[in-house]
Amino acid sequence: MGSNAQSPDQDWRRDRLAELLQHEQFGGNKAALGRALGYENGAHVRQMLADERPITEKTVARVHAMLGGKFRGWFDRAGLKRAAPAWPVIVVTIV
């Protein structure tokens, strides 16, 4: 584990950043997400996901502001509404 393990929010933020990376806007492309955050490439994103660099309040603010605020609230825990999964959900009732 990286040097940022002391912060209880880092695991949450890393999970949310990983989910953001998989959003259709970025399709898993670290460079695309990095550029949207104002970086030259995806190295900064890779380092945050690998716990080599903390996900700071500044980064959270950048995510919430990027692309005209499309992802405003992405890191908010209160009122978090998860998007429907991309795969079909099958509910089976056994009686």
N, CA and C of each residue as an Amber inpcrd file, in Angstrom:
protein
   285
   0.8490000  -1.1830000   0.0000000   0.0000000   0.0000000   0.0000000
   0.8810000   1.2280000   0.0000000   0.4270000   2.2850000  -0.6110000
   1.2110000   3.5100000  -0.7250000   1.2520000   4.3220000   0.5440000
   1.8810000   5.4700000   0.4560000   2.1030000   6.3170000   1.6140000
   0.8590000   7.0690000   2.0470000  -0.2390000   6.9570000   1.3340000
  -1.4250000   7.7350000   1.6410000  -2.4590000   6.9360000   2.4300000
  -2.0780000   5.7730000   2.9450000  -3.0120000   4.9010000   3.6340000
  -3.5710000   5.5320000   4.9050000  -2.9090000   6.5400000   5.4530000
  -3.3670000   7.1460000   6.6850000  -4.6710000   7.9260000   6.5150000
  -5.0370000   8.2790000   5.3350000  -6.2520000   9.0570000   5.1040000
  -7.4270000   8.1240000   4.8290000  -8.4490000   8.1580000   5.6940000
  -9.5770000   7.2430000   5.4940000 -10.3590000   7.5190000   4.2150000
 -10.2790000   8.7370000   3.7010000 -11.0120000   9.0660000   2.4840000
 -10.3080000   8.6030000   1.2150000  -9.0430000   8.2510000   1.3040000
  -8.3170000   7.8960000   0.0850000  -8.8770000   6.6480000  -0.5890000
  -9.2650000   5.6440000   0.1780000  -9.8320000   4.4360000  -0.4390000
 -11.1160000   4.7860000  -1.1860000 -11.9740000   5.5690000  -0.5370000
 -13.2230000   6.0090000  -1.1660000 -12.9310000   6.8030000  -2.4400000
 -12.0260000   7.7520000  -2.3310000 -11.7030000   8.5890000  -3.4830000
 -11.0870000   7.7750000  -4.6090000 -10.2350000   6.8200000  -4.2740000
  -9.6140000   5.9820000  -5.3000000 -10.6800000   5.1470000  -6.0080000
 -11.6200000   4.5910000  -5.2400000 -12.7090000   3.8190000  -5.8460000
 -13.5410000   4.6800000  -6.7870000 -13.8510000   5.8850000  -6.3430000
 -14.6620000   6.7830000  -7.1670000 -13.8970000   7.2240000  -8.4180000
 -12.5870000   7.4690000  -8.2730000 -11.7810000   7.8370000  -9.4300000
 -11.7300000   6.6890000 -10.4280000 -11.6160000   5.4580000  -9.9280000
 -11.6110000   4.2870000 -10.8060000 -12.9470000   4.1600000 -11.5390000
 -14.0530000   4.4400000 -10.8380000 -15.3630000   4.4070000 -11.4870000
 -15.4720000   5.5080000 -12.5400000 -14.9380000   6.6760000 -12.2220000
 -14.9560000   7.7800000 -13.1850000 -14.1680000   7.4110000 -14.4390000
 -13.0360000   6.7750000 -14.2500000 -12.2110000   6.3550000 -15.3760000
 -12.9870000   5.4340000 -16.3160000 -13.8620000   4.5960000 -15.7510000
 -14.6400000   3.6570000 -16.5640000 -15.9020000   4.2810000 -17.1460000
 -16.2190000   5.5130000 -16.7670000 -17.3940000   6.1980000 -17.3030000
 -17.2690000   6.2690000 -18.8250000 -18.3980000   6.2430000 -19.5130000
 -18.3770000   6.2630000 -20.9810000 -17.6480000   7.4840000 -21.5450000
 -17.5640000   8.5380000 -20.7740000 -16.8600000   9.7480000 -21.2200000
 -15.3700000   9.4690000 -21.4420000 -14.8080000   8.5160000 -20.6370000
 -13.3690000   8.2540000 -20.6900000 -13.0360000   6.8340000 -21.1420000
 -13.9560000   5.8980000 -20.9790000 -13.7790000   4.5390000 -21.4760000
 -12.5250000   3.8370000 -21.0060000 -12.0750000   4.1460000 -19.7780000
 -10.8780000   3.5020000 -19.2440000  -9.5750000   4.1490000 -19.6860000
  -9.6610000   5.2440000 -20.4250000  -8.4760000   5.9000000 -20.9710000
  -7.9400000   6.9350000 -19.9660000  -6.8410000   6.5900000 -19.2990000
  -6.2480000   7.4750000 -18.2870000  -5.8020000   8.8060000 -18.8780000
  -5.3040000   8.7840000 -20.1020000  -4.8580000  10.0270000 -20.7420000
  -6.0400000  10.9680000 -20.9750000  -7.1730000  10.4280000 -21.3940000
  -8.3590000  11.2610000 -21.6330000  -8.8360000  11.8910000 -20.3220000
  -8.8670000  11.1020000 -19.2590000  -9.2680000  11.6430000 -17.9600000
  -8.2460000  12.6590000 -17.4720000  -6.9760000  12.3530000 -17.6260000
  -5.9270000  13.2870000 -17.2200000  -6.0400000  14.6180000 -17.9450000
  -6.2790000  14.5730000 -19.2410000  -6.4390000  15.8170000 -20.0140000
  -7.6700000  16.5940000 -19.5620000  -8.7660000  15.8880000 -19.2590000
  -9.9800000  16.5630000 -18.7840000  -9.7310000  17.2560000 -17.4430000
  -8.7870000  16.7010000 -16.6570000  -8.4340000  17.2930000 -15.3660000
  -7.3880000  18.3940000 -15.4940000  -6.8760000  18.5950000 -16.7080000
  -5.9110000  19.6630000 -16.9290000  -4.4640000  19.2180000 -16.9400000
  -4.2340000  17.9130000 -16.9800000  -2.8710000  17.3840000 -17.0350000
  -2.5070000  17.0630000 -18.4800000  -1.2330000  16.8940000 -18.7230000
  -0.7530000  16.6280000 -20.0860000  -1.1320000  15.2270000 -20.5650000
  -1.1530000  14.2810000 -19.6150000  -1.4400000  12.8930000 -19.9890000
  -2.0660000  12.1730000 -18.7920000  -2.0320000  10.8470000 -18.7990000
  -2.6670000  10.0580000 -17.7560000  -1.7640000   9.6530000 -16.6110000
  -0.5290000  10.1280000 -16.5780000   0.4110000   9.7080000 -15.5290000
  -0.0930000  10.0800000 -14.1340000  -0.6200000  11.2670000 -13.9940000
  -1.1150000  11.7200000 -12.6880000  -2.2840000  10.8420000 -12.2360000
  -3.1760000  10.5190000 -13.1420000  -4.3120000   9.6500000 -12.8340000
  -3.8080000   8.2730000 -12.4180000  -2.8490000   7.7180000 -13.1640000
  -2.2930000   6.4100000 -12.8220000  -1.7010000   6.4190000 -11.4240000
  -0.9630000   7.4820000 -11.0870000  -0.3320000   7.5840000  -9.7730000
  -1.3730000   7.6730000  -8.6590000  -2.4590000   8.4000000  -8.8870000
  -3.5100000   8.4800000  -7.8730000  -4.1820000   7.1250000  -7.6870000
  -4.4560000   6.4210000  -8.7710000  -5.0910000   5.1110000  -8.6760000
  -4.1880000   4.0810000  -8.0110000  -2.8750000   4.2350000  -8.1720000
  -1.9040000   3.3090000  -7.5800000  -1.5310000   3.7060000  -6.1540000
  -2.1660000   4.7370000  -5.6100000  -1.8870000   5.2280000  -4.2590000
  -0.4590000   5.7430000  -4.1310000   0.0780000   6.2460000  -5.2300000
   1.4080000   6.8600000  -5.2160000   1.3000000   8.3760000  -5.0420000
   0.1000000   8.8810000  -5.2250000  -0.1600000  10.3190000  -5.1100000
  -1.5520000  10.4460000  -4.4910000  -1.7230000  11.3550000  -3.5270000
  -3.0470000  11.4850000  -2.9040000  -4.0600000  12.1380000  -3.8410000
  -5.3150000  11.8130000  -3.6270000  -6.4040000  12.4770000  -4.3320000
  -6.8540000  13.5940000  -3.3910000  -6.4120000  14.7990000  -3.6910000
  -6.5900000  15.9390000  -2.8050000  -7.9270000  16.6440000  -3.0410000
  -8.2240000  17.5900000  -2.1550000  -9.4110000  18.4320000  -2.3350000
  -9.3350000  19.1850000  -3.6530000  -8.1340000  19.5630000  -4.0470000
  -7.9490000  20.2640000  -5.3240000  -8.3670000  19.3580000  -6.4930000
  -7.9810000  18.0950000  -6.4260000  -8.3620000  17.1470000  -7.4730000
  -9.8710000  16.9360000  -7.4740000 -10.4530000  16.7870000  -6.2850000
 -11.9030000  16.6260000  -6.1810000 -12.6020000  17.8240000  -6.8240000
 -12.1210000  19.0290000  -6.5160000 -12.7080000  20.2430000  -7.0970000
 -12.5610000  20.2580000  -8.6130000 -11.4280000  19.7830000  -9.1230000
 -11.2290000  19.7200000 -10.5830000 -12.2280000  18.7710000 -11.2280000
 -12.4450000  17.6170000 -10.5920000 -13.4110000  16.6550000 -11.1380000
 -14.8000000  17.2710000 -11.1490000 -15.1750000  17.9150000 -10.0530000
 -16.5130000  18.4970000  -9.9530000 -16.7180000  19.6300000 -10.9570000
 -15.6410000  20.3020000 -11.3630000 -15.7460000  21.4360000 -12.2840000
 -15.5200000  21.0650000 -13.7500000 -14.8740000  19.9260000 -14.0140000
 -14.4920000  19.6230000 -15.3890000 -15.7140000  19.3970000 -16.2730000
 -15.5070000  19.6680000 -17.5420000 -16.5240000  19.4730000 -18.5750000
 -17.8250000  20.1810000 -18.2180000 -17.6800000  21.4290000 -17.7580000
 -18.8550000  22.2380000 -17.4500000 -19.6340000  21.7730000 -16.2380000
 -18.9850000  21.0620000 -15.3320000 -19.6580000  20.5880000 -14.1240000
 -20.4200000  19.2830000 -14.3130000 -20.1610000  18.5920000 -15.4030000
 -20.8690000  17.3320000 -15.6840000 -20.7300000  16.3310000 -14.5420000
 -19.6070000  16.3690000 -13.8330000 -19.3570000  15.4020000 -12.7690000
 -19.4120000  16.0440000 -11.3820000 -20.1110000  17.1680000 -11.2780000
 -20.2770000  17.8370000  -9.9860000 -20.9250000  16.8600000  -9.0070000
 -20.3290000  16.7180000  -7.8420000 -20.8470000  15.8170000  -6.8210000
 -20.3390000  14.3880000  -6.9180000 -19.4520000  14.1250000  -7.8700000
 -18.9610000  12.7520000  -8.0860000 -18.3600000  12.1510000  -6.8180000
 -17.6790000  12.9630000  -6.0300000 -17.0330000  12.4600000  -4.8180000
 -17.8750000  12.6700000  -3.5590000 -19.0930000  13.1830000  -3.7090000
 -19.9550000  13.3960000  -2.5430000 -20.5370000  12.0700000  -2.0820000
 -20.4610000  11.8190000  -0.7900000 -21.0470000  10.5880000  -0.2490000
 -22.5470000  10.7510000  -0.0220000 -22.9550000  11.9040000   0.4790000
 -24.3670000  12.1460000   0.7720000 -25.1540000  12.2090000  -0.5270000
 -26.2390000  11.4720000  -0.5650000 -27.1000000  11.5160000  -1.7420000
 -26.5240000  10.8270000  -2.9600000 -25.5000000   9.9810000  -2.7590000
 -24.8790000   9.3030000  -3.8950000 -25.8960000   8.4100000  -4.5780000
 -26.0670000   8.6510000  -5.8400000 -26.9560000   7.8250000  -6.6420000
 -26.1010000   7.1170000  -7.6710000 -26.0340000   5.8380000  -7.5670000
 -25.2430000   5.0580000  -8.5140000 -26.0310000   4.8830000  -9.8060000
 -25.3240000   4.9920000 -10.8790000 -25.9450000   4.7700000 -12.1840000
 -26.3060000   3.3030000 -12.3140000 -27.2830000   3.0370000 -13.1200000
 -27.6610000   1.6510000 -13.3790000 -26.4850000   0.9310000 -14.0240000
 -26.2870000  -0.3310000 -13.6970000 -25.1770000  -1.0610000 -14.3040000
 -25.3360000  -1.1470000 -15.8120000 -24.2140000  -1.2690000 -16.4880000
 -24.2240000  -1.3290000 -17.9470000 -24.7330000  -2.6770000 -18.4560000
 -24.7390000  -3.6880000 -17.6250000 -25.1920000  -5.0020000 -18.0190000
 -26.6110000  -5.2230000 -17.5040000 -27.3730000  -6.1040000 -18.1310000
 -28.7400000  -6.3340000 -17.6710000 -28.7530000  -7.0050000 -16.3070000
 -29.7250000  -6.6480000 -15.5210000 -29.9000000  -7.2450000 -14.2020000
 -31.0790000  -8.1880000 -14.2810000 -30.8680000  -9.4180000 -13.8430000
 -31.9330000 -10.4150000 -13.8730000 -32.2740000 -10.7480000 -12.4280000
 -33.5310000 -10.5960000 -12.0970000 -34.0060000 -10.9130000 -10.7530000
 -34.7900000 -12.1980000 -10.8390000 -34.4040000 -13.1620000 -10.0170000
 -35.0630000 -14.4510000 -10.0120000 -35.6900000 -14.6630000  -8.6470000
 -36.9500000 -15.0400000  -8.6260000 -37.6350000 -15.3370000  -7.3900000
 -37.8960000 -16.8290000  -7.3650000 -37.4230000 -17.4730000  -6.3260000
 -37.6340000 -18.9170000  -6.1790000 -38.6860000 -19.1160000  -5.1050000
 -39.7310000 -19.8390000  -5.4460000 -40.8160000 -20.0820000  -4.4770000
 -40.9170000 -21.5310000  -4.1070000
